Coordinates of C-alpha atoms in Angstrom, one line a residue:
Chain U
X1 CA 109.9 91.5 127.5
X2 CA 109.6 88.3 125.7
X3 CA 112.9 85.9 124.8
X4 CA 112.9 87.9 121.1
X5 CA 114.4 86.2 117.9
X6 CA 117.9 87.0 118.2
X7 CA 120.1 85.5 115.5
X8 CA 117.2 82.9 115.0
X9 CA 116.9 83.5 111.4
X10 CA 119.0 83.9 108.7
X11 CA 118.6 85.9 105.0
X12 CA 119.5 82.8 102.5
X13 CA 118.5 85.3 99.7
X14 CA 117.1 88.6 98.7
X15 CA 115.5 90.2 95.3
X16 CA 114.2 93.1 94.4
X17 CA 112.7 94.4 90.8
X18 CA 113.5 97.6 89.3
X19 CA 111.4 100.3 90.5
X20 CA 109.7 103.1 88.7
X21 CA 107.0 103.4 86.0
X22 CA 106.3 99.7 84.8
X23 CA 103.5 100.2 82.2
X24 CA 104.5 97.2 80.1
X25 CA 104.6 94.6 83.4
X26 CA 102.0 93.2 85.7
X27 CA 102.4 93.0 89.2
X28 CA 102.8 89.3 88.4
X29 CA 105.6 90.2 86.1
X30 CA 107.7 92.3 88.8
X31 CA 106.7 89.7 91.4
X32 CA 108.6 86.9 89.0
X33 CA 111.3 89.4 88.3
X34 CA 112.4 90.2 92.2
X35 CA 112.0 86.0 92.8
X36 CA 114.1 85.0 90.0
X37 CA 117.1 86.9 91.7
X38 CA 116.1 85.8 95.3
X39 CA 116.0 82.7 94.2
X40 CA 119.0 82.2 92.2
X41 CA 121.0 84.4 95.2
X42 CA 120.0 81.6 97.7
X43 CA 121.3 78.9 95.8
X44 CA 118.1 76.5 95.9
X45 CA 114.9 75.6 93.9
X46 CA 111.6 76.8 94.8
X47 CA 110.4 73.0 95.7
X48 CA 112.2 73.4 99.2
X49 CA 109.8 76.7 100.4
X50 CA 107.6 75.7 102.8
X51 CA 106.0 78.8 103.5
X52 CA 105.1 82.1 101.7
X53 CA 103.8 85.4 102.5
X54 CA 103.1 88.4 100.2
X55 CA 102.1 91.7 101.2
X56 CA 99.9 94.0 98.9
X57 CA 98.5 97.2 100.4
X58 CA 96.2 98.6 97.6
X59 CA 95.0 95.3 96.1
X60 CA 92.6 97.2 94.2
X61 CA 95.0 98.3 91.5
X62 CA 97.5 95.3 92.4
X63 CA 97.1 91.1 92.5
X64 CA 94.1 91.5 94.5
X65 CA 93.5 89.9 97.9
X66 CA 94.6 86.6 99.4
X67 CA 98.1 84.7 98.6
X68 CA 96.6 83.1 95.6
X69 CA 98.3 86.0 93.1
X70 CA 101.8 85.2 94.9
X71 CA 101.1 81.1 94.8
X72 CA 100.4 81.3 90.9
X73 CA 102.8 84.3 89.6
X74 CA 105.6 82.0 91.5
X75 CA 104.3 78.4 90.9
X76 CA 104.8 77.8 94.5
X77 CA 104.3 73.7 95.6
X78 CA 100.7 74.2 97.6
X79 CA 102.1 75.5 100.3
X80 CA 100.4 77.9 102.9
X81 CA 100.8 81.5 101.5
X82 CA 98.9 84.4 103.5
X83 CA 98.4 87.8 102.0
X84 CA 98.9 90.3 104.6
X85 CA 98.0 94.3 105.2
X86 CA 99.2 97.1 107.3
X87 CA 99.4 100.2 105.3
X88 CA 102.8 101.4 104.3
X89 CA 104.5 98.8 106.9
X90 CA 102.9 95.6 104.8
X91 CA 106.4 94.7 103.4
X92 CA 108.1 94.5 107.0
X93 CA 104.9 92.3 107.9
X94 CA 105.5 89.8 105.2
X95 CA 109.2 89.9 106.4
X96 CA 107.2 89.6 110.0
X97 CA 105.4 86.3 108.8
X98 CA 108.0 84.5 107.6
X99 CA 110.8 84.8 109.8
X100 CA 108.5 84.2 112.6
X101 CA 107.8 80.6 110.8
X102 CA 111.6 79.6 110.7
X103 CA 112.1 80.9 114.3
X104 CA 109.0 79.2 115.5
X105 CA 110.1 75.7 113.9
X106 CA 107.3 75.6 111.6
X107 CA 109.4 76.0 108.2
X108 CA 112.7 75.5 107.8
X109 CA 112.7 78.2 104.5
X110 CA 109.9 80.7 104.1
X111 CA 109.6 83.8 101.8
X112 CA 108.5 87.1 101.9
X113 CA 107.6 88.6 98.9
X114 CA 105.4 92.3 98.6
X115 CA 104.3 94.1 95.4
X116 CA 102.6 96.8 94.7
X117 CA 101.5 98.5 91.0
X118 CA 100.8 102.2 91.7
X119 CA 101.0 104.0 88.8
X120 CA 97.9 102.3 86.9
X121 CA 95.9 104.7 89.4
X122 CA 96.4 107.6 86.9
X123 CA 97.7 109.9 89.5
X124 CA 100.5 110.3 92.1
X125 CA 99.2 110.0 95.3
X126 CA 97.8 107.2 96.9
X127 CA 94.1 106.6 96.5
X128 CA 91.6 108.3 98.3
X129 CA 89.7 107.5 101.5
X130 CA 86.0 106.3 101.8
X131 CA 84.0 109.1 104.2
X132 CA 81.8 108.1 107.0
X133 CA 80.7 109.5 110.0
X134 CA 83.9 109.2 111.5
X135 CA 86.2 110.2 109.0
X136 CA 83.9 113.1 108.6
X137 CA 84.5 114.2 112.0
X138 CA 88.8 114.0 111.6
X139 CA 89.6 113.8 107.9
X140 CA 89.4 117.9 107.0
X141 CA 90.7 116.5 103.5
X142 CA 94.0 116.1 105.0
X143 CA 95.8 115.1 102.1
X144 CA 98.9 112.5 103.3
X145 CA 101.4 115.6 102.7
X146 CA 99.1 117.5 104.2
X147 CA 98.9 115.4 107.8
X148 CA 103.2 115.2 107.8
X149 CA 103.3 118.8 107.0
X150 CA 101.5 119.2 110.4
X151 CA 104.7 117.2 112.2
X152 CA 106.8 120.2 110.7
X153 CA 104.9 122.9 112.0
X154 CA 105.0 121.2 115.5
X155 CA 108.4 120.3 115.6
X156 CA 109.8 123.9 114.9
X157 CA 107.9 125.5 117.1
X158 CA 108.3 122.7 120.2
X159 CA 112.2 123.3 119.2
X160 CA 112.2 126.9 118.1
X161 CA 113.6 125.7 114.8
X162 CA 113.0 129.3 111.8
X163 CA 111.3 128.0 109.5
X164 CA 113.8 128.9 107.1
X165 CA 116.7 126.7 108.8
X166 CA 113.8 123.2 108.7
X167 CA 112.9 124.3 105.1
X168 CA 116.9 123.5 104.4
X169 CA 117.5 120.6 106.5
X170 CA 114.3 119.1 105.0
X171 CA 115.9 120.0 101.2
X172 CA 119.3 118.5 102.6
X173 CA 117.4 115.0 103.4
X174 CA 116.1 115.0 99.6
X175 CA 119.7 116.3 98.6
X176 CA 121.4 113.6 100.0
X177 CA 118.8 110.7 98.8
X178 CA 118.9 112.3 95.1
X179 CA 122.7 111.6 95.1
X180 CA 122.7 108.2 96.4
X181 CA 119.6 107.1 94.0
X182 CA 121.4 108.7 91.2
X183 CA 124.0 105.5 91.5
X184 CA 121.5 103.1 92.3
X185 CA 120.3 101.1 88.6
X186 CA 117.1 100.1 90.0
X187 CA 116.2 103.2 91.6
X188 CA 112.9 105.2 89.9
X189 CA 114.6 108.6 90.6
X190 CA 118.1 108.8 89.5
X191 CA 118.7 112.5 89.1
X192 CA 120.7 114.7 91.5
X193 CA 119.2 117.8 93.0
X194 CA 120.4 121.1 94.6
X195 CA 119.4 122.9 97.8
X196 CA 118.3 125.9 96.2
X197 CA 115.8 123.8 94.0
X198 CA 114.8 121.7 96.6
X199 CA 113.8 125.0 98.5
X200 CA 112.5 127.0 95.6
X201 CA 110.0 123.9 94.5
X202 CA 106.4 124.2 93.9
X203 CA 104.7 123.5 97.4
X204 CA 102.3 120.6 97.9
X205 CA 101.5 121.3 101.6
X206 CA 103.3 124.2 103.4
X207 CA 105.7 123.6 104.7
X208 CA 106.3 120.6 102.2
X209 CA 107.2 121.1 98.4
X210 CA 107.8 118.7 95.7
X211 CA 110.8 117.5 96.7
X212 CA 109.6 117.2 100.2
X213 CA 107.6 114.6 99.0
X214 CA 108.1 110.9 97.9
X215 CA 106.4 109.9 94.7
X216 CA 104.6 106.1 94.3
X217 CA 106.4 103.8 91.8
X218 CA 105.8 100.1 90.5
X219 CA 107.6 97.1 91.7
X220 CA 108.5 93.9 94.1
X221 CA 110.6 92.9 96.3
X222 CA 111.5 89.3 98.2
X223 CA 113.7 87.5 100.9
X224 CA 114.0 84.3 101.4
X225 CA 114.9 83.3 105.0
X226 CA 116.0 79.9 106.8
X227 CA 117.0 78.5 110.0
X228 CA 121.1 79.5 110.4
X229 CA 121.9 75.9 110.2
X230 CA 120.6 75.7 107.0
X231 CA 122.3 78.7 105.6
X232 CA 126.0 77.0 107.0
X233 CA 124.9 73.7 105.1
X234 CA 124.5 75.8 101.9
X235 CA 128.1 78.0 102.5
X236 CA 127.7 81.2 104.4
X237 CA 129.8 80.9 106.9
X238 CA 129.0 83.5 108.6
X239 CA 124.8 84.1 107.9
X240 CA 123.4 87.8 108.0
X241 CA 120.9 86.9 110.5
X242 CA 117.8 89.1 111.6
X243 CA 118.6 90.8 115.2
X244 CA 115.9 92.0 116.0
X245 CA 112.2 92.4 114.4
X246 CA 109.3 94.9 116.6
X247 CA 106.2 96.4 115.7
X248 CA 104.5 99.4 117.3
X249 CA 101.2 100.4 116.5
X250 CA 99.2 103.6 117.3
X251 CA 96.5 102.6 120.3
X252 CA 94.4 105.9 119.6
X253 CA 96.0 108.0 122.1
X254 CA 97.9 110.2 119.8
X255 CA 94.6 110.6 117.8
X256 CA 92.7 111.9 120.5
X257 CA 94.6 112.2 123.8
X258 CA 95.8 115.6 124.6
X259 CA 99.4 114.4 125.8
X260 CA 101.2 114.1 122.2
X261 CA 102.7 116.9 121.2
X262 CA 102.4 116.0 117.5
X263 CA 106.4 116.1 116.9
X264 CA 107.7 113.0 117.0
X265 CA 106.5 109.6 116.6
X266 CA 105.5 107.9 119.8
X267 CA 105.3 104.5 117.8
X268 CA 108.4 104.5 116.0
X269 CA 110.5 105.4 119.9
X270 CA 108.6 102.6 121.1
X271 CA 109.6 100.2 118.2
X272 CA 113.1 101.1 118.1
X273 CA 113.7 100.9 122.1
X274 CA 112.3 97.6 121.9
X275 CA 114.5 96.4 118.8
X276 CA 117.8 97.9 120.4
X277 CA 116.7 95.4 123.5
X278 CA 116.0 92.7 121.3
X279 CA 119.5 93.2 119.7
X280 CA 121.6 94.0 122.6
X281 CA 122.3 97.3 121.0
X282 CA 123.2 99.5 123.9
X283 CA 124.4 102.9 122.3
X284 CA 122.5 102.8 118.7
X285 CA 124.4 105.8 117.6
X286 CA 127.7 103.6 117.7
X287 CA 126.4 100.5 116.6
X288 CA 124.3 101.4 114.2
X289 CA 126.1 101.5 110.9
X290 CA 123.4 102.2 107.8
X291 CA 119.5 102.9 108.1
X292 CA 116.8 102.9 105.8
X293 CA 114.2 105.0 106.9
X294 CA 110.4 105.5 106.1
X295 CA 111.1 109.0 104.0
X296 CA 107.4 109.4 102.7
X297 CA 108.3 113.0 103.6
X298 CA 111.5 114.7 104.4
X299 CA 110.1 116.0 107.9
X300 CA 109.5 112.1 108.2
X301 CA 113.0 110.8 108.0
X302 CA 114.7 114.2 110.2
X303 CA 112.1 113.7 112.8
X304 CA 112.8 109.5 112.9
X305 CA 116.2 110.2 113.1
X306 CA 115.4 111.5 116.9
X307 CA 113.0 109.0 117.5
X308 CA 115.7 106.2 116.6
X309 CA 117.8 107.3 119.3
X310 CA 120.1 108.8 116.8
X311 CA 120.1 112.3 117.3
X312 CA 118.8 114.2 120.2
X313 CA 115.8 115.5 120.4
X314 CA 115.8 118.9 118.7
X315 CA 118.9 118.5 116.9
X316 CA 118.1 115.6 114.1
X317 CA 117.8 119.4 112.0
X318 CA 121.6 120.3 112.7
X319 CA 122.7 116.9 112.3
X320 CA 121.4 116.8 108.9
X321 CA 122.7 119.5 107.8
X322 CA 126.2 118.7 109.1
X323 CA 126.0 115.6 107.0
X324 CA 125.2 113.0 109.7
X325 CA 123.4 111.2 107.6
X326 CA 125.0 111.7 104.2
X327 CA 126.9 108.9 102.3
X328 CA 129.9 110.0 103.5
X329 CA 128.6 110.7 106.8
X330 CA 128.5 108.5 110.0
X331 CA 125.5 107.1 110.0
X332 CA 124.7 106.5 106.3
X333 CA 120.5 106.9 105.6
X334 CA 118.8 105.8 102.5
X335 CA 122.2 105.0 100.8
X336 CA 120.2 103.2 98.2
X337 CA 117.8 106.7 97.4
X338 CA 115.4 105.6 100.0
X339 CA 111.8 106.1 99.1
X340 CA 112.0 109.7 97.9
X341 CA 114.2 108.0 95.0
X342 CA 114.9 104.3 94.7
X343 CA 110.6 104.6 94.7
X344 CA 107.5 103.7 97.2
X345 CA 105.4 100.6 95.8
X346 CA 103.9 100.4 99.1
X347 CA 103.7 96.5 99.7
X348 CA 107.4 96.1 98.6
X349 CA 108.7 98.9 100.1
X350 CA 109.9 97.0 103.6
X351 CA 111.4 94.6 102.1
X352 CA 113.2 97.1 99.6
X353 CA 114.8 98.9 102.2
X354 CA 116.0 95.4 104.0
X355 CA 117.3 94.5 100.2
X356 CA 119.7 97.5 100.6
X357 CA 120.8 96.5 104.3
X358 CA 121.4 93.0 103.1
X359 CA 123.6 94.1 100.1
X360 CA 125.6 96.4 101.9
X361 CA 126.4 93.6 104.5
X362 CA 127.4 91.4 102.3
X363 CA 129.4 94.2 100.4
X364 CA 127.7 93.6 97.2
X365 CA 126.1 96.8 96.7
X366 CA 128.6 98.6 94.1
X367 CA 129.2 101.9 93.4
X368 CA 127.1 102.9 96.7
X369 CA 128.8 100.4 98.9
X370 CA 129.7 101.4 102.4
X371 CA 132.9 100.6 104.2
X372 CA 132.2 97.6 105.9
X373 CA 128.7 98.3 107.5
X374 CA 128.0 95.4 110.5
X375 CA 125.0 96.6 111.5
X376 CA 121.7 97.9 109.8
X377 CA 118.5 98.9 110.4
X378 CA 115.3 99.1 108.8
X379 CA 112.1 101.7 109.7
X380 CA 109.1 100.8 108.1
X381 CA 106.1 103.2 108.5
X382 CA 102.4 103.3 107.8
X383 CA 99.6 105.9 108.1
X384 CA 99.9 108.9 109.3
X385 CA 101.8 111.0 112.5
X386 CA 98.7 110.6 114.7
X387 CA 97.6 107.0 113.5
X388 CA 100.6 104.8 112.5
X389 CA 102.0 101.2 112.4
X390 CA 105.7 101.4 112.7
X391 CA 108.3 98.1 111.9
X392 CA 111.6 98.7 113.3
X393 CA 114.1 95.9 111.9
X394 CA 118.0 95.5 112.6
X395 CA 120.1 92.7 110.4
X396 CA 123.5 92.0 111.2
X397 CA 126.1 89.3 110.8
X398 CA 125.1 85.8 113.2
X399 CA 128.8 86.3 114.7
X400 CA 128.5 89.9 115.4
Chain J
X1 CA 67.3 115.8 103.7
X2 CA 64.7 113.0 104.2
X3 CA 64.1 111.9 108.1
X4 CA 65.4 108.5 107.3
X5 CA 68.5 110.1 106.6
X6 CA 68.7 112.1 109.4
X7 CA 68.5 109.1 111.8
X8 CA 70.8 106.9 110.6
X9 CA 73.7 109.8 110.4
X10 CA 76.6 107.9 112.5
X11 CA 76.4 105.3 114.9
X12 CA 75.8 104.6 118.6
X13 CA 79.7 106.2 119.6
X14 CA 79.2 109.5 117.0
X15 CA 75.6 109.9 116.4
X16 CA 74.6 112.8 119.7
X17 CA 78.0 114.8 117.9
X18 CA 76.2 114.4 114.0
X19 CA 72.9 115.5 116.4
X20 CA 74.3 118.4 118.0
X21 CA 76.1 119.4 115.1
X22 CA 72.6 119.8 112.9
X23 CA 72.3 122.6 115.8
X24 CA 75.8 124.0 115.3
X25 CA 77.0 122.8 118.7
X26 CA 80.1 121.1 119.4
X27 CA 80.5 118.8 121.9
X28 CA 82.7 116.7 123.1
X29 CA 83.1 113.8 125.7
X30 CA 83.2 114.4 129.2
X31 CA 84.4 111.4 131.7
X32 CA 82.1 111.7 134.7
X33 CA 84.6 109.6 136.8
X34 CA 88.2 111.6 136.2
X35 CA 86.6 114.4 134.5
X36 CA 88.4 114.3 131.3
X37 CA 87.5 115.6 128.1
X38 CA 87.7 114.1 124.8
X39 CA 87.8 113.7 121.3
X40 CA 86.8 112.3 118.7
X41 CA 84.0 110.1 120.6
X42 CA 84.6 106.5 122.1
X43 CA 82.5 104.6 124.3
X44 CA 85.1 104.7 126.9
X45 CA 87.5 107.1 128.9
X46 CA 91.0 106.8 127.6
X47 CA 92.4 108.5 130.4
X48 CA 90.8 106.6 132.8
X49 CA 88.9 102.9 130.9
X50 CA 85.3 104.4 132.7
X51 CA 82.8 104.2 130.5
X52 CA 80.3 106.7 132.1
X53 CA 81.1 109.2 129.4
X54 CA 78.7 112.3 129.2
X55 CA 78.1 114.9 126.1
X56 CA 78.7 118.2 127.5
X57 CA 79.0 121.3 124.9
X58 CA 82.2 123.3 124.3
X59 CA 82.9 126.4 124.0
X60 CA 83.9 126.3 120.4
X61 CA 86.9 128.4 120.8
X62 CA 90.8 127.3 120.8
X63 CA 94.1 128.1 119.3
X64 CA 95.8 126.7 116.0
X65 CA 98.3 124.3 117.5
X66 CA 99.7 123.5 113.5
X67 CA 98.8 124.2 110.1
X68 CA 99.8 123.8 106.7
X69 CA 98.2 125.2 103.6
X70 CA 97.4 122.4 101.3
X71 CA 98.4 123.1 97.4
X72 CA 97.7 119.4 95.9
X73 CA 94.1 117.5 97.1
X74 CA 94.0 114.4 97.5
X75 CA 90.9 114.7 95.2
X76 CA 90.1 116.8 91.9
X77 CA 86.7 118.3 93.4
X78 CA 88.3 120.0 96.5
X79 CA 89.5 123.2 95.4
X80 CA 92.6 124.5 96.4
X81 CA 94.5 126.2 98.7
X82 CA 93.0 125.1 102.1
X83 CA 94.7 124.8 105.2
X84 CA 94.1 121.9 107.4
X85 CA 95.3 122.4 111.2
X86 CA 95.2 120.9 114.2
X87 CA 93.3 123.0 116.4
X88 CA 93.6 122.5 120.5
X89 CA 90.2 123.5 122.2
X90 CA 90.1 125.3 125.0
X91 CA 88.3 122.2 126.9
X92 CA 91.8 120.8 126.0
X93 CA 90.8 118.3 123.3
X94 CA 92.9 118.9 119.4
X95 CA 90.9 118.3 116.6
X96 CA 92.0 118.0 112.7
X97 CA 89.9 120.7 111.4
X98 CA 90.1 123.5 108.2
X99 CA 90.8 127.4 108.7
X100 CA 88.8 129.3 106.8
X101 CA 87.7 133.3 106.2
X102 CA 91.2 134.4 106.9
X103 CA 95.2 133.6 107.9
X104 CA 96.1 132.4 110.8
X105 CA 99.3 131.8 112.6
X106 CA 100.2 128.7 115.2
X107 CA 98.9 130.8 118.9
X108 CA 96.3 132.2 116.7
X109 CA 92.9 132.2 118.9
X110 CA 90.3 130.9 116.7
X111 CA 86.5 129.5 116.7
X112 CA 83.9 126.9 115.3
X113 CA 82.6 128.0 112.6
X114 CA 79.7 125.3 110.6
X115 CA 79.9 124.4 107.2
X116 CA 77.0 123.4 105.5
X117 CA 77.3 120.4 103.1
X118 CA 74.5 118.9 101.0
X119 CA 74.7 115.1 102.3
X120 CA 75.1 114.8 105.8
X121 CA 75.8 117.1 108.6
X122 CA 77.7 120.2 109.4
X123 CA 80.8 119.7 109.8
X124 CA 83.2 122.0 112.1
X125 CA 85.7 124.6 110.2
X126 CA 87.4 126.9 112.3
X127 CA 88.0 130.9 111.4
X128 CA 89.6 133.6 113.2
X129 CA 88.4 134.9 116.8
X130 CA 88.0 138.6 116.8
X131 CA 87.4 138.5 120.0
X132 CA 90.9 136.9 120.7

């Protein structure tokens, strides 16, 4: 495995707009609103940014392609800005480009900005697919609930899991992320919800009901990263620095070979193994203090849980449901709502969740704040069970 | 459907499935090196990298491996509830198909069964097997 980027990189600043329905603002607008706070938070003008990148997934309904939008909504000073794409992952891919600048020596300060606007589709999913005669041959209209519902199904029966007991460990993960977006001021979703109506919700895609489901929101979110150095000279002492940064993306196997058993996610074990090398992490259960997870779906986040190395395989159902992964628990997940409530505008979404990892670490995340969280990690998904990008991220302090 | 139509359905990799399926067969890849079967279509072997990749027909007959019954499309004009499943041939391919003409439970044996559509080809549903 290559060196990796190990404490090469630090967070100077971070930003993140409210999320939710933003009829009155333009992407522009919410792209402005999450850099104004980045900015200000790392303490220097936008004239010393020598690099930008901005992810957009649907540009369709959002800035459109290229890094012109982010260049002009920003007034950055001509420098290079690269618009980049990788379904629901794009916001850990503009993280991607620009810490790879700083720890490659080709900027001293880069940013990473992603935006999406969502709700201008009209509806609540994301838009629909073009058909072909591929997509013919593998789509059967699987709706995106529809293909995660699919992980359900084969990860009770693998585990002889009643269908009853995942239905309740699947209403505890949105249980848990409706109380900690309820005390989260820019989450979209800020209402606590019971088990009982969790269970007893309308279904989308059996074995997934409403509040199975994540919803698509507005908004932006940025980070503005630098060489450590740099971050001393401007007065951390102590930078939160990236620890590791990995990306694993579905080769086709899973679609088509017959040795994936459809419960798990062979991309996101790969991406996480790699991370905890990267890191030094040895016993990620330990060492791992806070993660924000991809929870498009709640089967989503209980079967990551596994694939992170933090439960055992087969049990991520119990250890949700003993609280694991609670607030109070011990390894705190989606402590800021996650995307079931804080919101899911897809191109901001990866930096969203490294927002709340950032905060906590620097204890500056207010009612929700942890007890003195070291280590956090980030899981940023795209696509579908059988066809997926998946960014793993872990941020920590540069002195451990 | 005009014969212009018919000829450009797919491309090199999926056009002999399109073909067969105008015929209500379903076939699959067969690797003639390592003898592995596969689907959907490439033009190579991904157990093996071979390339020497024959079309060989299948029975059309498999078990549900998962399902879920769909209650929100992710379009207005498909009507609703359908159940999408992965189905696992008995070649040993699985294939993202629809259950139709009846309920089905993960083991459940089931077959191909071709749905007509007005632009393009057939395209494979499954149903329940009577004959198990």
């Amino acid at each position: 495995m290559a060196r990796g980027i190990r404490d090469s990189v630090a967070i100077l600043g971070m930003g993140c707009s409210k999320f939710g329905e933003r009829w009155h603002d333009g992407p522009e607008d919410l792209l402005v609103e999450a850099f104004r706070e980045c900015l200000e938070d790392a303490g220097i003008g936008r004239d010393r940014i020598d690099a930008a990148w901005l992810a957009t997934a649907i540009e369709e309904v959002s800035v459109g392609k290229s890094g012109i939008p982010l260049a002009e909504a920003l007034r950055l000073p001509y420098i290079p800005v690269t618009r980049v794409e990788n379904f629901c992952a794009s916001g850990t891919e503009s993280f991607r480009g620009a810490v790879y600048a700083v720890a490659s020596g080709a900027a001293d300060i880069a940013l990473a900005a992603g935006v999406e606007k969502l709700k201008d589709t009209g509806y609540g999913g994301l838009p629909q697919r073009s058909r072909g005669a591929l997509n013919d041959m593998v789509w059967a209209n699987f709706s995106a609930p529809g293909s995660f519902a699919q992980l359900a199904a084969a990860y009770r029966t693998k585990h002889s899991v009643l269908p009853e007991d995942l239905k309740r460990a699947m209403a505890q993960v949105s249980v848990k992320s409706h109380a900690n977006g309820a005390k989260n001021p820019k989450a979209h979703l800020r209402n606590e919800i019971s088990i009982d109506k969790a269970v007893n919700a309308p279904m989308v895609a059996d074995p997934l009901g409403l509040f199975d489901c994540c919803g698509v929101s507005d908004g932006a979110a940025c980070a503005i990263v630098c060489r450590p150095e740099i971050a001393r000279e401007l007065g951390r002492e102590n930078p939160i620095t990236v620890k590791a940064l990995q990306v694993s993306v579905s080769n086709g196997s899973e679609a088509g070979h017959n040795s994936w058993d459809g419960s798990h996610f062979v991309t996101a074990r790969i991406a996480s193994r790699r991370a905890y090398e990267e890191a030094g992490v040895r016993d990620p259960r330990a060492e791992v203090d806070m993660v924000e997870a991809h929870d498009c779906f709640s089967i989503t986040e209980l079967v990551t849980m596994e694939d992170l190395g933090l439960s055992r395989e087969g049990e991520g159902w119990r250890d949700v449901l003993d609280g694991v992964y609670d607030a109070e628990g011990d390894t705190p997940c989606q402590i800021d709502g996650g995307l079931k409530c804080f919101g899911h505008p897809i191109g901001a979404s990866g930096l969203r969740m490294l927002y709340e990892v950032y905060l906590q670490l620097e204890g500056r995340a207010g009612e929700r704040q942890l007890d003195t969280p070291r280590l956090g990690l980030t899981h940023n998904l795209g696509g579908a069970p059988h066809r997926n990008v998946c960014s793993v991220a872990i941020v920590g302090r540069e002195g451990g | 459907m005009s014969k212009a139509a018919r000829e450009t359905w797919g491309d090199p990799t999926t056009a002999a499935f399109w073909e067969a399926a105008r015929e209500h067969r379903l076939v699959l890849q067969r690797c003639a090196d390592c003898g592995h079967w596969q689907f959907y279509p490439r033009p190579f072997c991904l157990e093996c990298g071979s390339s020497a990749l024959s079309w060989k027909e299948a029975s059309g007959r498999g078990r549900v491996y998962s399902s879920s019954e769909t209650h929100m499309a992710p379009s207005p004009d498909i009507e609703t509830p359908y159940v999408v499943a992965v189905v696992e041939l008995d070649e040993g391919p699985k294939l993202m198909t629809n259950i139709v003409n009846g309920r089905c439970r993960i083991g459940d044996r089931v077959r191909v069964r071709w749905r007509e559509r007005e632009e393009g080809p057939p395209i494979p549903d499954f149903e329940p097997d009577p004959e198990g």
